[in-house]
PDB file of C-alpha atoms in Angstrom:
ATOM      1  CA  MET A   1     -25.018 -11.497 -23.284  1.00  0.00           C
ATOM      2  CA  LEU A   2     -27.522 -11.503 -26.204  1.00  0.00           C
ATOM      3  CA  LEU A   3     -26.385 -13.841 -28.963  1.00  0.00           C
ATOM      4  CA  ARG A   4     -27.906 -13.512 -32.451  1.00  0.00           C
ATOM      5  CA  GLU A   5     -29.333 -16.913 -33.678  1.00  0.00           C
ATOM      6  CA  ALA A   6     -27.438 -16.512 -37.039  1.00  0.00           C
ATOM      7  CA  SER A   7     -24.114 -16.717 -35.037  1.00  0.00           C
ATOM      8  CA  PHE A   8     -24.633 -20.504 -34.462  1.00  0.00           C
ATOM      9  CA  PRO A   9     -25.739 -21.907 -37.864  1.00  0.00           C
ATOM     10  CA  GLY A  10     -24.441 -25.414 -37.272  1.00  0.00           C
ATOM     11  CA  LEU A  11     -24.023 -28.284 -34.628  1.00  0.00           C
ATOM     12  CA  GLU A  12     -20.362 -27.270 -34.145  1.00  0.00           C
ATOM     13  CA  HIS A  13     -21.444 -23.815 -32.974  1.00  0.00           C
ATOM     14  CA  ILE A  14     -24.007 -25.372 -30.437  1.00  0.00           C
ATOM     15  CA  TYR A  15     -21.351 -27.619 -29.212  1.00  0.00           C
ATOM     16  CA  TYR A  16     -18.886 -24.842 -28.631  1.00  0.00           C
ATOM     17  CA  PHE A  17     -21.678 -22.801 -26.880  1.00  0.00           C
ATOM     18  CA  PHE A  18     -22.191 -25.556 -24.391  1.00  0.00           C
ATOM     19  CA  GLN A  19     -18.379 -25.947 -23.866  1.00  0.00           C
ATOM     20  CA  LEU A  20     -18.367 -22.275 -22.853  1.00  0.00           C
ATOM     21  CA  ILE A  21     -21.291 -22.428 -20.426  1.00  0.00           C
ATOM     22  CA  GLN A  22     -20.141 -25.641 -18.787  1.00  0.00           C
ATOM     23  CA  THR A  23     -16.445 -24.675 -18.356  1.00  0.00           C
ATOM     24  CA  PRO A  24     -16.265 -21.432 -16.242  1.00  0.00           C
ATOM     25  CA  PHE A  25     -12.561 -21.304 -16.365  1.00  0.00           C
ATOM     26  CA  ILE A  26     -12.486 -20.568 -20.026  1.00  0.00           C
ATOM     27  CA  LEU A  27     -14.221 -17.207 -19.416  1.00  0.00           C
ATOM     28  CA  LYS A  28     -11.288 -16.131 -17.421  1.00  0.00           C
ATOM     29  CA  ASN A  29      -8.879 -16.290 -20.452  1.00  0.00           C
ATOM     30  CA  LEU A  30      -8.672 -14.101 -23.599  1.00  0.00           C
ATOM     31  CA  LYS A  31     -10.212 -15.871 -26.558  1.00  0.00           C
ATOM     32  CA  ILE A  32      -8.920 -15.621 -30.190  1.00  0.00           C
ATOM     33  CA  ALA A  33     -10.804 -17.076 -33.015  1.00  0.00           C
ATOM     34  CA  ILE A  34      -8.804 -18.234 -36.191  1.00  0.00           C
ATOM     35  CA  GLN A  35      -9.895 -20.107 -39.356  1.00  0.00           C
ATOM     36  CA  LYS A  36     -10.429 -23.940 -38.688  1.00  0.00           C
ATOM     37  CA  SER A  37      -9.427 -24.766 -42.159  1.00  0.00           C
ATOM     38  CA  GLY A  38      -8.698 -22.865 -45.287  1.00  0.00           C
ATOM     39  CA  ARG A  39      -5.955 -20.674 -46.601  1.00  0.00           C
ATOM     40  CA  LEU A  40      -5.439 -18.695 -43.455  1.00  0.00           C
ATOM     41  CA  ASN A  41      -5.459 -21.716 -41.033  1.00  0.00           C
ATOM     42  CA  GLU A  42      -1.781 -22.809 -41.276  1.00  0.00           C
ATOM     43  CA  LYS A  43      -0.108 -19.440 -41.179  1.00  0.00           C
ATOM     44  CA  SER A  44      -2.391 -18.336 -38.402  1.00  0.00           C
ATOM     45  CA  VAL A  45      -1.405 -21.306 -36.237  1.00  0.00           C
ATOM     46  CA  GLN A  46       2.330 -20.878 -37.126  1.00  0.00           C
ATOM     47  CA  LEU A  47       2.111 -17.242 -36.193  1.00  0.00           C
ATOM     48  CA  LEU A  48       0.765 -18.058 -32.725  1.00  0.00           C
ATOM     49  CA  LYS A  49       3.365 -20.938 -32.266  1.00  0.00           C
ATOM     50  CA  ASN A  50       6.191 -18.409 -33.333  1.00  0.00           C
ATOM     51  CA  CYS A  51       4.928 -16.141 -30.555  1.00  0.00           C
ATOM     52  CA  GLY A  52       5.824 -18.947 -28.069  1.00  0.00           C
ATOM     53  CA  LEU A  53       2.244 -20.246 -27.472  1.00  0.00           C
ATOM     54  CA  ASP A  54       2.014 -24.009 -26.654  1.00  0.00           C
ATOM     55  CA  PHE A  55      -1.202 -25.685 -27.766  1.00  0.00           C
ATOM     56  CA  GLU A  56      -2.078 -28.933 -29.342  1.00  0.00           C
ATOM     57  CA  ASN A  57      -4.950 -30.977 -30.864  1.00  0.00           C
ATOM     58  CA  TYR A  58      -6.196 -28.017 -32.889  1.00  0.00           C
ATOM     59  CA  LYS A  59      -6.978 -30.283 -35.902  1.00  0.00           C
ATOM     60  CA  SER A  60      -9.723 -32.157 -33.945  1.00  0.00           C
ATOM     61  CA  SER A  61     -10.952 -29.515 -31.549  1.00  0.00           C
ATOM     62  CA  LEU A  62     -13.320 -26.409 -31.808  1.00  0.00           C
ATOM     63  CA  ILE A  63     -11.384 -24.849 -28.832  1.00  0.00           C
ATOM     64  CA  THR A  64      -8.080 -25.445 -27.234  1.00  0.00           C
ATOM     65  CA  THR A  65      -6.113 -24.079 -24.365  1.00  0.00           C
ATOM     66  CA  VAL A  66      -2.763 -22.348 -24.671  1.00  0.00           C
ATOM     67  CA  SER A  67      -0.863 -23.978 -21.625  1.00  0.00           C
ATOM     68  CA  ASN A  68       1.699 -21.254 -21.239  1.00  0.00           C
ATOM     69  CA  PHE A  69      -0.284 -18.164 -21.918  1.00  0.00           C
ATOM     70  CA  ASN A  70      -3.775 -16.675 -20.753  1.00  0.00           C
ATOM     71  CA  LEU A  71      -5.347 -17.468 -24.067  1.00  0.00           C
ATOM     72  CA  GLU A  72      -8.087 -19.747 -25.616  1.00  0.00           C
ATOM     73  CA  ILE A  73      -8.131 -20.506 -29.329  1.00  0.00           C
ATOM     74  CA  LEU A  74     -11.349 -21.069 -31.086  1.00  0.00           C
ATOM     75  CA  PHE A  75     -11.417 -22.668 -34.601  1.00  0.00           C
ATOM     76  CA  LEU A  76     -14.317 -21.326 -36.717  1.00  0.00           C
ATOM     77  CA  ARG A  77     -15.491 -20.752 -40.257  1.00  0.00           C
ATOM     78  CA  ASP A  78     -13.823 -17.549 -41.539  1.00  0.00           C
ATOM     79  CA  ASP A  79     -17.199 -16.032 -42.196  1.00  0.00           C
ATOM     80  CA  ASP A  80     -18.209 -16.423 -38.621  1.00  0.00           C
ATOM     81  CA  ILE A  81     -15.222 -14.908 -37.001  1.00  0.00           C
ATOM     82  CA  PRO A  82     -15.997 -11.238 -37.357  1.00  0.00           C
ATOM     83  CA  GLY A  83     -19.480 -11.678 -35.805  1.00  0.00           C
ATOM     84  CA  TYR A  84     -17.986 -13.673 -32.869  1.00  0.00           C
ATOM     85  CA  VAL A  85     -15.607 -10.941 -32.180  1.00  0.00           C
ATOM     86  CA  GLU A  86     -18.262  -8.169 -32.657  1.00  0.00           C
ATOM     87  CA  GLN A  87     -20.480  -9.781 -30.123  1.00  0.00           C
ATOM     88  CA  GLY A  88     -17.666 -10.508 -27.628  1.00  0.00           C
ATOM     89  CA  ILE A  89     -17.959 -14.198 -27.911  1.00  0.00           C
ATOM     90  CA  ALA A  90     -14.296 -14.038 -28.931  1.00  0.00           C
ATOM     91  CA  ASP A  91     -12.036 -11.159 -27.843  1.00  0.00           C
ATOM     92  CA  LEU A  92      -9.832 -11.442 -30.877  1.00  0.00           C
ATOM     93  CA  GLY A  93      -9.815 -12.931 -34.336  1.00  0.00           C
ATOM     94  CA  ILE A  94      -7.466 -13.449 -37.388  1.00  0.00           C
ATOM     95  CA  VAL A  95      -9.418 -13.194 -40.544  1.00  0.00           C
ATOM     96  CA  GLY A  96      -9.197 -11.691 -44.027  1.00  0.00           C
ATOM     97  CA  GLU A  97      -9.868  -8.096 -44.425  1.00  0.00           C
ATOM     98  CA  ASN A  98     -12.349  -8.989 -47.341  1.00  0.00           C
ATOM     99  CA  VAL A  99     -14.420 -11.034 -44.755  1.00  0.00           C
ATOM    100  CA  ILE A 100     -14.610  -8.239 -42.408  1.00  0.00           C
ATOM    101  CA  ASP A 101     -15.762  -5.768 -45.037  1.00  0.00           C
ATOM    102  CA  GLU A 102     -18.263  -8.202 -46.464  1.00  0.00           C
ATOM    103  CA  THR A 103     -19.857  -9.074 -43.085  1.00  0.00           C
ATOM    104  CA  GLN A 104     -19.794  -5.193 -42.204  1.00  0.00           C
ATOM    105  CA  SER A 105     -18.746  -6.056 -38.641  1.00  0.00           C
ATOM    106  CA  ASN A 106     -17.978  -3.501 -35.914  1.00  0.00           C
ATOM    107  CA  VAL A 107     -14.607  -4.558 -34.890  1.00  0.00           C
ATOM    108  CA  THR A 108     -11.265  -2.810 -34.251  1.00  0.00           C
ATOM    109  CA  TYR A 109      -8.194  -3.380 -36.402  1.00  0.00           C
ATOM    110  CA  LEU A 110      -5.237  -4.301 -34.238  1.00  0.00           C
ATOM    111  CA  GLN A 111      -2.484  -5.320 -36.573  1.00  0.00           C
ATOM    112  CA  ARG A 112      -1.900  -6.248 -40.259  1.00  0.00           C
ATOM    113  CA  LEU A 113      -0.147  -9.553 -40.283  1.00  0.00           C
ATOM    114  CA  GLY A 114       1.425  -9.597 -43.749  1.00  0.00           C
ATOM    115  CA  PHE A 115       0.230 -13.082 -45.001  1.00  0.00           C
ATOM    116  CA  GLY A 116      -2.959 -14.246 -46.834  1.00  0.00           C
ATOM    117  CA  LYS A 117      -2.473 -11.495 -49.329  1.00  0.00           C
ATOM    118  CA  CYS A 118      -4.991 -11.718 -52.333  1.00  0.00           C
ATOM    119  CA  THR A 119      -7.058  -9.589 -54.399  1.00  0.00           C
ATOM    120  CA  LEU A 120     -10.944  -9.419 -54.985  1.00  0.00           C
ATOM    121  CA  LYS A 121     -11.102  -9.061 -58.698  1.00  0.00           C
ATOM    122  CA  LEU A 122     -13.623  -8.953 -61.582  1.00  0.00           C
ATOM    123  CA  GLY A 123     -13.167 -11.724 -64.055  1.00  0.00           C
ATOM    124  CA  ILE A 124     -14.637 -12.129 -67.428  1.00  0.00           C
ATOM    125  CA  PRO A 125     -14.719 -14.883 -70.040  1.00  0.00           C
ATOM    126  CA  LYS A 126     -11.726 -14.783 -72.341  1.00  0.00           C
ATOM    127  CA  ASP A 127     -13.786 -14.035 -75.408  1.00  0.00           C
ATOM    128  CA  SER A 128     -16.017 -11.449 -73.667  1.00  0.00           C
ATOM    129  CA  PRO A 129     -16.720  -8.304 -75.534  1.00  0.00           C
ATOM    130  CA  ILE A 130     -16.544  -6.362 -72.268  1.00  0.00           C
ATOM    131  CA  GLU A 131     -13.446  -4.145 -72.434  1.00  0.00           C
ATOM    132  CA  ARG A 132     -14.174  -1.184 -70.027  1.00  0.00           C
ATOM    133  CA  LEU A 133     -15.683  -0.995 -66.628  1.00  0.00           C
ATOM    134  CA  GLU A 134     -18.658   0.855 -68.170  1.00  0.00           C
ATOM    135  CA  ASP A 135     -19.245  -2.195 -70.381  1.00  0.00           C
ATOM    136  CA  LEU A 136     -20.730  -3.910 -67.276  1.00  0.00           C
ATOM    137  CA  ASN A 137     -23.926  -1.573 -67.289  1.00  0.00           C
ATOM    138  CA  GLY A 138     -26.806  -3.945 -67.869  1.00  0.00           C
ATOM    139  CA  LYS A 139     -24.737  -7.163 -67.215  1.00  0.00           C
ATOM    140  CA  SER A 140     -24.855  -9.608 -64.476  1.00  0.00           C
ATOM    141  CA  ILE A 141     -22.099 -10.490 -62.143  1.00  0.00           C
ATOM    142  CA  ALA A 142     -21.803 -13.554 -59.888  1.00  0.00           C
ATOM    143  CA  THR A 143     -20.129 -13.163 -56.513  1.00  0.00           C
ATOM    144  CA  SER A 144     -19.891 -14.423 -52.933  1.00  0.00           C
ATOM    145  CA  TYR A 145     -19.247 -10.828 -51.903  1.00  0.00           C
ATOM    146  CA  PRO A 146     -22.438  -8.893 -52.691  1.00  0.00           C
ATOM    147  CA  ASN A 147     -21.742  -6.143 -50.279  1.00  0.00           C
ATOM    148  CA  ILE A 148     -18.320  -5.312 -51.295  1.00  0.00           C
ATOM    149  CA  LEU A 149     -19.285  -5.468 -54.912  1.00  0.00           C
ATOM    150  CA  THR A 150     -22.363  -3.259 -54.233  1.00  0.00           C
ATOM    151  CA  GLU A 151     -20.146  -0.609 -52.848  1.00  0.00           C
ATOM    152  CA  PHE A 152     -17.708  -0.932 -55.691  1.00  0.00           C
ATOM    153  CA  LEU A 153     -20.358  -0.544 -58.435  1.00  0.00           C
ATOM    154  CA  LYS A 154     -21.945   2.275 -56.554  1.00  0.00           C
ATOM    155  CA  GLU A 155     -18.558   4.127 -56.480  1.00  0.00           C
ATOM    156  CA  TYR A 156     -18.096   3.893 -60.199  1.00  0.00           C
ATOM    157  CA  LYS A 157     -21.943   4.474 -61.062  1.00  0.00           C
ATOM    158  CA  ILE A 158     -22.240   0.972 -62.637  1.00  0.00           C
ATOM    159  CA  ASP A 159     -25.807  -0.449 -62.891  1.00  0.00           C
ATOM    160  CA  ALA A 160     -25.184  -4.268 -62.988  1.00  0.00           C
ATOM    161  CA  GLN A 161     -27.163  -7.145 -61.556  1.00  0.00           C
ATOM    162  CA  ILE A 162     -25.496  -8.978 -58.826  1.00  0.00           C
ATOM    163  CA  ARG A 163     -26.214 -12.670 -58.483  1.00  0.00           C
ATOM    164  CA  THR A 164     -24.957 -13.959 -55.010  1.00  0.00           C
ATOM    165  CA  ILE A 165     -23.511 -17.447 -55.337  1.00  0.00           C
ATOM    166  CA  SER A 166     -21.775 -19.402 -52.437  1.00  0.00           C
ATOM    167  CA  GLY A 167     -19.106 -21.656 -53.629  1.00  0.00           C
ATOM    168  CA  SER A 168     -17.534 -22.194 -57.122  1.00  0.00           C
ATOM    169  CA  VAL A 169     -18.257 -18.597 -58.544  1.00  0.00           C
ATOM    170  CA  GLU A 170     -15.980 -19.203 -61.534  1.00  0.00           C
ATOM    171  CA  ILE A 171     -18.318 -21.714 -63.219  1.00  0.00           C
ATOM    172  CA  ALA A 172     -21.251 -19.201 -63.393  1.00  0.00           C
ATOM    173  CA  PRO A 173     -20.271 -17.602 -66.817  1.00  0.00           C
ATOM    174  CA  GLY A 174     -19.800 -20.915 -68.386  1.00  0.00           C
ATOM    175  CA  LEU A 175     -23.228 -22.033 -67.244  1.00  0.00           C
ATOM    176  CA  GLY A 176     -24.860 -18.819 -68.489  1.00  0.00           C
ATOM    177  CA  LEU A 177     -25.671 -17.491 -65.029  1.00  0.00           C
ATOM    178  CA  SER A 178     -23.539 -14.351 -65.353  1.00  0.00           C
ATOM    179  CA  ASP A 179     -21.604 -12.173 -67.640  1.00  0.00           C
ATOM    180  CA  ALA A 180     -18.728 -11.767 -65.168  1.00  0.00           C
ATOM    181  CA  ILE A 181     -17.590 -12.745 -61.699  1.00  0.00           C
ATOM    182  CA  CYS A 182     -16.185 -10.971 -58.628  1.00  0.00           C
ATOM    183  CA  ASP A 183     -13.965 -13.362 -56.499  1.00  0.00           C
ATOM    184  CA  ILE A 184     -10.840 -13.788 -54.567  1.00  0.00           C
ATOM    185  CA  VAL A 185      -7.841 -14.307 -56.697  1.00  0.00           C
ATOM    186  CA  SER A 186      -4.316 -15.318 -55.454  1.00  0.00           C
ATOM    187  CA  THR A 187      -2.471 -16.627 -58.586  1.00  0.00           C
ATOM    188  CA  GLY A 188      -5.274 -16.585 -61.282  1.00  0.00           C
ATOM    189  CA  GLY A 189      -4.960 -20.201 -62.014  1.00  0.00           C
ATOM    190  CA  THR A 190      -8.656 -20.901 -61.046  1.00  0.00           C
ATOM    191  CA  LEU A 191      -9.809 -18.236 -63.417  1.00  0.00           C
ATOM    192  CA  LYS A 192      -7.747 -19.566 -66.300  1.00  0.00           C
ATOM    193  CA  SER A 193      -8.807 -23.089 -65.754  1.00  0.00           C
ATOM    194  CA  ASN A 194     -12.337 -21.912 -66.088  1.00  0.00           C
ATOM    195  CA  GLY A 195     -11.882 -19.916 -69.244  1.00  0.00           C
ATOM    196  CA  LEU A 196     -11.803 -16.683 -67.546  1.00  0.00           C
ATOM    197  CA  LYS A 197      -9.324 -13.729 -67.425  1.00  0.00           C
ATOM    198  CA  PRO A 198      -8.942 -11.008 -64.728  1.00  0.00           C
ATOM    199  CA  PHE A 199     -10.503  -7.879 -65.579  1.00  0.00           C
ATOM    200  CA  ILE A 200     -10.452  -5.179 -62.900  1.00  0.00           C
ATOM    201  CA  ASP A 201      -9.117  -5.220 -59.278  1.00  0.00           C
ATOM    202  CA  VAL A 202     -11.992  -4.561 -56.709  1.00  0.00           C
ATOM    203  CA  ARG A 203      -9.866  -4.371 -53.631  1.00  0.00           C
ATOM    204  CA  SER A 204      -6.807  -6.068 -52.042  1.00  0.00           C
ATOM    205  CA  SER A 205      -6.903  -7.967 -48.806  1.00  0.00           C
ATOM    206  CA  GLU A 206      -4.706  -9.702 -46.248  1.00  0.00           C
ATOM    207  CA  ALA A 207      -4.957 -11.269 -42.773  1.00  0.00           C
ATOM    208  CA  ILE A 208      -5.860  -8.927 -39.998  1.00  0.00           C
ATOM    209  CA  LEU A 209      -5.716  -9.271 -36.173  1.00  0.00           C
ATOM    210  CA  ILE A 210      -9.199  -7.847 -35.023  1.00  0.00           C
ATOM    211  CA  GLY A 211     -10.456  -7.171 -31.495  1.00  0.00           C
ATOM    212  CA  ARG A 212     -13.736  -6.457 -29.904  1.00  0.00           C
ATOM    213  CA  GLN A 213     -14.433  -2.755 -28.838  1.00  0.00           C
ATOM    214  CA  ASN A 214     -12.837  -1.370 -25.717  1.00  0.00           C
ATOM    215  CA  LEU A 215     -10.210  -4.239 -25.460  1.00  0.00           C
ATOM    216  CA  GLN A 216      -7.255  -2.053 -26.118  1.00  0.00           C
ATOM    217  CA  GLU A 217      -6.159  -1.666 -22.462  1.00  0.00           C
ATOM    218  CA  ASN A 218      -6.208  -5.358 -21.784  1.00  0.00           C
ATOM    219  CA  PRO A 219      -2.776  -6.410 -20.474  1.00  0.00           C
ATOM    220  CA  VAL A 220      -2.928  -9.901 -21.922  1.00  0.00           C
ATOM    221  CA  LEU A 221      -3.712  -8.265 -25.305  1.00  0.00           C
ATOM    222  CA  CYS A 222      -0.680  -5.926 -24.922  1.00  0.00           C
ATOM    223  CA  GLU A 223       1.566  -8.819 -24.209  1.00  0.00           C
ATOM    224  CA  LEU A 224       0.293 -10.795 -27.141  1.00  0.00           C
ATOM    225  CA  LEU A 225       0.647  -7.912 -29.521  1.00  0.00           C
ATOM    226  CA  GLN A 226       4.157  -7.293 -28.382  1.00  0.00           C
ATOM    227  CA  ARG A 227       4.870 -11.029 -29.256  1.00  0.00           C
ATOM    228  CA  ILE A 228       3.117 -10.724 -32.632  1.00  0.00           C
ATOM    229  CA  GLN A 229       4.884  -7.533 -33.656  1.00  0.00           C
ATOM    230  CA  SER A 230       8.320  -8.926 -32.668  1.00  0.00           C
ATOM    231  CA  VAL A 231       7.651 -11.948 -34.870  1.00  0.00           C
ATOM    232  CA  LEU A 232       6.608  -9.836 -37.810  1.00  0.00           C
ATOM    233  CA  ARG A 233       9.619  -7.492 -37.462  1.00  0.00           C
ATOM    234  CA  ALA A 234      11.930 -10.490 -37.336  1.00  0.00           C
ATOM    235  CA  LYS A 235      10.376 -11.849 -40.496  1.00  0.00           C
ATOM    236  CA  GLU A 236      11.324  -8.801 -42.459  1.00  0.00           C
ATOM    237  CA  THR A 237      14.922  -8.546 -41.190  1.00  0.00           C
ATOM    238  CA  LYS A 238      18.144 -10.209 -41.290  1.00  0.00           C
ATOM    239  CA  TYR A 239      21.120 -10.397 -38.860  1.00  0.00           C
ATOM    240  CA  LEU A 240      24.129  -9.223 -40.751  1.00  0.00           C
ATOM    241  CA  VAL A 241      27.753  -9.630 -39.859  1.00  0.00           C
ATOM    242  CA  LEU A 242      30.649  -8.337 -42.149  1.00  0.00           C
ATOM    243  CA  ASN A 243      34.401  -7.522 -41.827  1.00  0.00           C
ATOM    244  CA  VAL A 244      35.821  -4.195 -42.794  1.00  0.00           C
ATOM    245  CA  GLU A 245      39.037  -2.236 -42.260  1.00  0.00           C
ATOM    246  CA  ARG A 246      38.781   0.523 -39.835  1.00  0.00           C
ATOM    247  CA  LYS A 247      39.581   3.112 -42.379  1.00  0.00           C
ATOM    248  CA  ASN A 248      36.358   2.218 -44.231  1.00  0.00           C
ATOM    249  CA  LEU A 249      34.247   1.765 -41.095  1.00  0.00           C
ATOM    250  CA  ALA A 250      32.587   5.169 -41.203  1.00  0.00           C
ATOM    251  CA  GLU A 251      31.262   4.701 -44.755  1.00  0.00           C
ATOM    252  CA  ILE A 252      29.938   1.166 -43.727  1.00  0.00           C
ATOM    253  CA  THR A 253      28.291   2.314 -40.657  1.00  0.00           C
ATOM    254  CA  GLU A 254      26.607   5.084 -42.603  1.00  0.00           C
ATOM    255  CA  LEU A 255      24.917   2.443 -44.719  1.00  0.00           C
ATOM    256  CA  LEU A 256      23.816   0.251 -41.800  1.00  0.00           C
ATOM    257  CA  HIS A 257      21.828   1.871 -39.133  1.00  0.00           C
ATOM    258  CA  GLY A 258      20.262  -1.202 -37.745  1.00  0.00           C
ATOM    259  CA  VAL A 259      17.710  -1.189 -34.768  1.00  0.00           C
ATOM    260  CA  LYS A 260      19.796   1.552 -33.219  1.00  0.00           C
ATOM    261  CA  SER A 261      23.335   1.541 -34.470  1.00  0.00           C
ATOM    262  CA  PRO A 262      25.761  -1.301 -35.521  1.00  0.00           C
ATOM    263  CA  THR A 263      27.931  -3.180 -32.961  1.00  0.00           C
ATOM    264  CA  ILE A 264      31.639  -2.979 -33.606  1.00  0.00           C
ATOM    265  CA  VAL A 265      33.934  -5.898 -32.548  1.00  0.00           C
ATOM    266  CA  PRO A 266      37.659  -5.776 -33.080  1.00  0.00           C
ATOM    267  CA  LEU A 267      39.320  -8.548 -35.034  1.00  0.00           C
ATOM    268  CA  ALA A 268      42.521 -10.410 -34.245  1.00  0.00           C
ATOM    269  CA  ASP A 269      43.976  -8.826 -37.506  1.00  0.00           C
ATOM    270  CA  GLU A 270      45.334  -5.307 -36.708  1.00  0.00           C
ATOM    271  CA  GLY A 271      43.087  -2.611 -38.369  1.00  0.00           C
ATOM    272  CA  TRP A 272      40.092  -4.833 -38.881  1.00  0.00           C
ATOM    273  CA  VAL A 273      36.624  -5.083 -37.149  1.00  0.00           C
ATOM    274  CA  ALA A 274      33.562  -7.016 -37.514  1.00  0.00           C
ATOM    275  CA  VAL A 275      30.185  -5.136 -37.915  1.00  0.00           C
ATOM    276  CA  HIS A 276      27.099  -6.600 -36.349  1.00  0.00           C
ATOM    277  CA  THR A 277      23.621  -5.313 -37.174  1.00  0.00           C
ATOM    278  CA  VAL A 278      20.094  -6.127 -38.433  1.00  0.00           C
ATOM    279  CA  ILE A 279      18.782  -5.034 -41.741  1.00  0.00           C
ATOM    280  CA  SER A 280      15.629  -5.123 -43.856  1.00  0.00           C
ATOM    281  CA  GLU A 281      16.179  -8.037 -46.378  1.00  0.00           C
ATOM    282  CA  ASP A 282      14.854  -5.918 -49.165  1.00  0.00           C
ATOM    283  CA  ASP A 283      17.257  -3.158 -48.076  1.00  0.00           C
ATOM    284  CA  PHE A 284      20.123  -5.494 -47.931  1.00  0.00           C
ATOM    285  CA  TRP A 285      19.714  -6.565 -51.459  1.00  0.00           C
ATOM    286  CA  ASP A 286      19.492  -2.975 -52.602  1.00  0.00           C
ATOM    287  CA  LYS A 287      22.857  -2.182 -50.646  1.00  0.00           C
ATOM    288  CA  ILE A 288      24.862  -5.305 -51.081  1.00  0.00           C
ATOM    289  CA  ASN A 289      27.038  -3.906 -54.035  1.00  0.00           C
ATOM    290  CA  THR A 290      27.395  -0.654 -52.216  1.00  0.00           C
ATOM    291  CA  LEU A 291      28.650  -2.400 -49.036  1.00  0.00           C
ATOM    292  CA  LYS A 292      31.180  -4.516 -51.108  1.00  0.00           C
ATOM    293  CA  SER A 293      32.390  -1.303 -52.970  1.00  0.00           C
ATOM    294  CA  ALA A 294      32.923   0.272 -49.431  1.00  0.00           C
ATOM    295  CA  GLY A 295      35.249  -2.592 -48.377  1.00  0.00           C
ATOM    296  CA  ALA A 296      32.831  -5.080 -46.785  1.00  0.00           C
ATOM    297  CA  GLN A 297      34.189  -8.631 -46.788  1.00  0.00           C
ATOM    298  CA  GLY A 298      32.950 -11.968 -45.308  1.00  0.00           C
ATOM    299  CA  ILE A 299      29.411 -10.978 -45.295  1.00  0.00           C
ATOM    300  CA  VAL A 300      27.242 -13.354 -43.433  1.00  0.00           C
ATOM    301  CA  VAL A 301      23.459 -13.126 -43.255  1.00  0.00           C
ATOM    302  CA  MET A 302      21.395 -15.056 -40.800  1.00  0.00           C
ATOM    303  CA  PRO A 303      17.690 -15.240 -40.003  1.00  0.00           C
ATOM    304  CA  VAL A 304      16.304 -13.379 -36.959  1.00  0.00           C
ATOM    305  CA  GLU A 305      13.814 -15.207 -34.806  1.00  0.00           C
ATOM    306  CA  LYS A 306      12.278 -12.246 -32.931  1.00  0.00           C
ATOM    307  CA  ILE A 307      12.974  -8.417 -32.412  1.00  0.00           C
ATOM    308  CA  ILE A 308      11.738  -6.674 -29.253  1.00  0.00           C
ATOM    309  CA  LEU A 309      12.087  -2.875 -29.237  1.00  0.00           C
TER     310      LEU A 309
END
């Protein structure tokens, strides 16, 4: 396999490469790359553990073995993950959608993961005279995402100078390096602390499970995807138990379809039943008053660990 030199910019990558070539059994396992540190690391690790994967020592290692699944986990810089997957060094990766687009890597989207949500925004100084997107013509914009920004400006026919900066982009206007910035924003606190305000959204992003080309039929991947999807479904749902008189049962079951249909269990009190089902948490809060009006009592809501269809 031909590896581009740019894929190994630091000593940690050289160390990892020698681990690969000196440990043949690793090549038999599927390999997934996740962020070693940063905003996606903790939730990526938690997702894999929620899938029943048993691994340790991820804080001090560049690679670790899952003891109960045919998988190796690589811990890398997020900017390197799409390239590793594209070249087949890693079979899978968990990375922000913004990083995939910026690196312009040829990878397959396998699953949106619902965490790491953020927005790539244009930001301007609070006292800036810029009011419309067209006002950026002739201005300079500092960013760590020149490729995404280039496409955005091209789409809206804006002629602005892009100044690529790695690191603290927010300080650029204050230093006189740019008139605006383009950077990832989660809460907006960093913008505010640097005297900036959000201007226009460029694109949204979240964590994505990506794969190398031609991996879709891999049986290990199919099993891992099933586990991930069951965890994601469970996160969005709650287990619901309520009591209702039989005369009101039809109206209640019409409101609660569940995964297939509710489970009905007779109670000791004559004419009463318990209804068991799963429901979207958002949907539940929309329906709670309707359920109570239809005669539901003793409503109990519990978390769901996994849902396998």
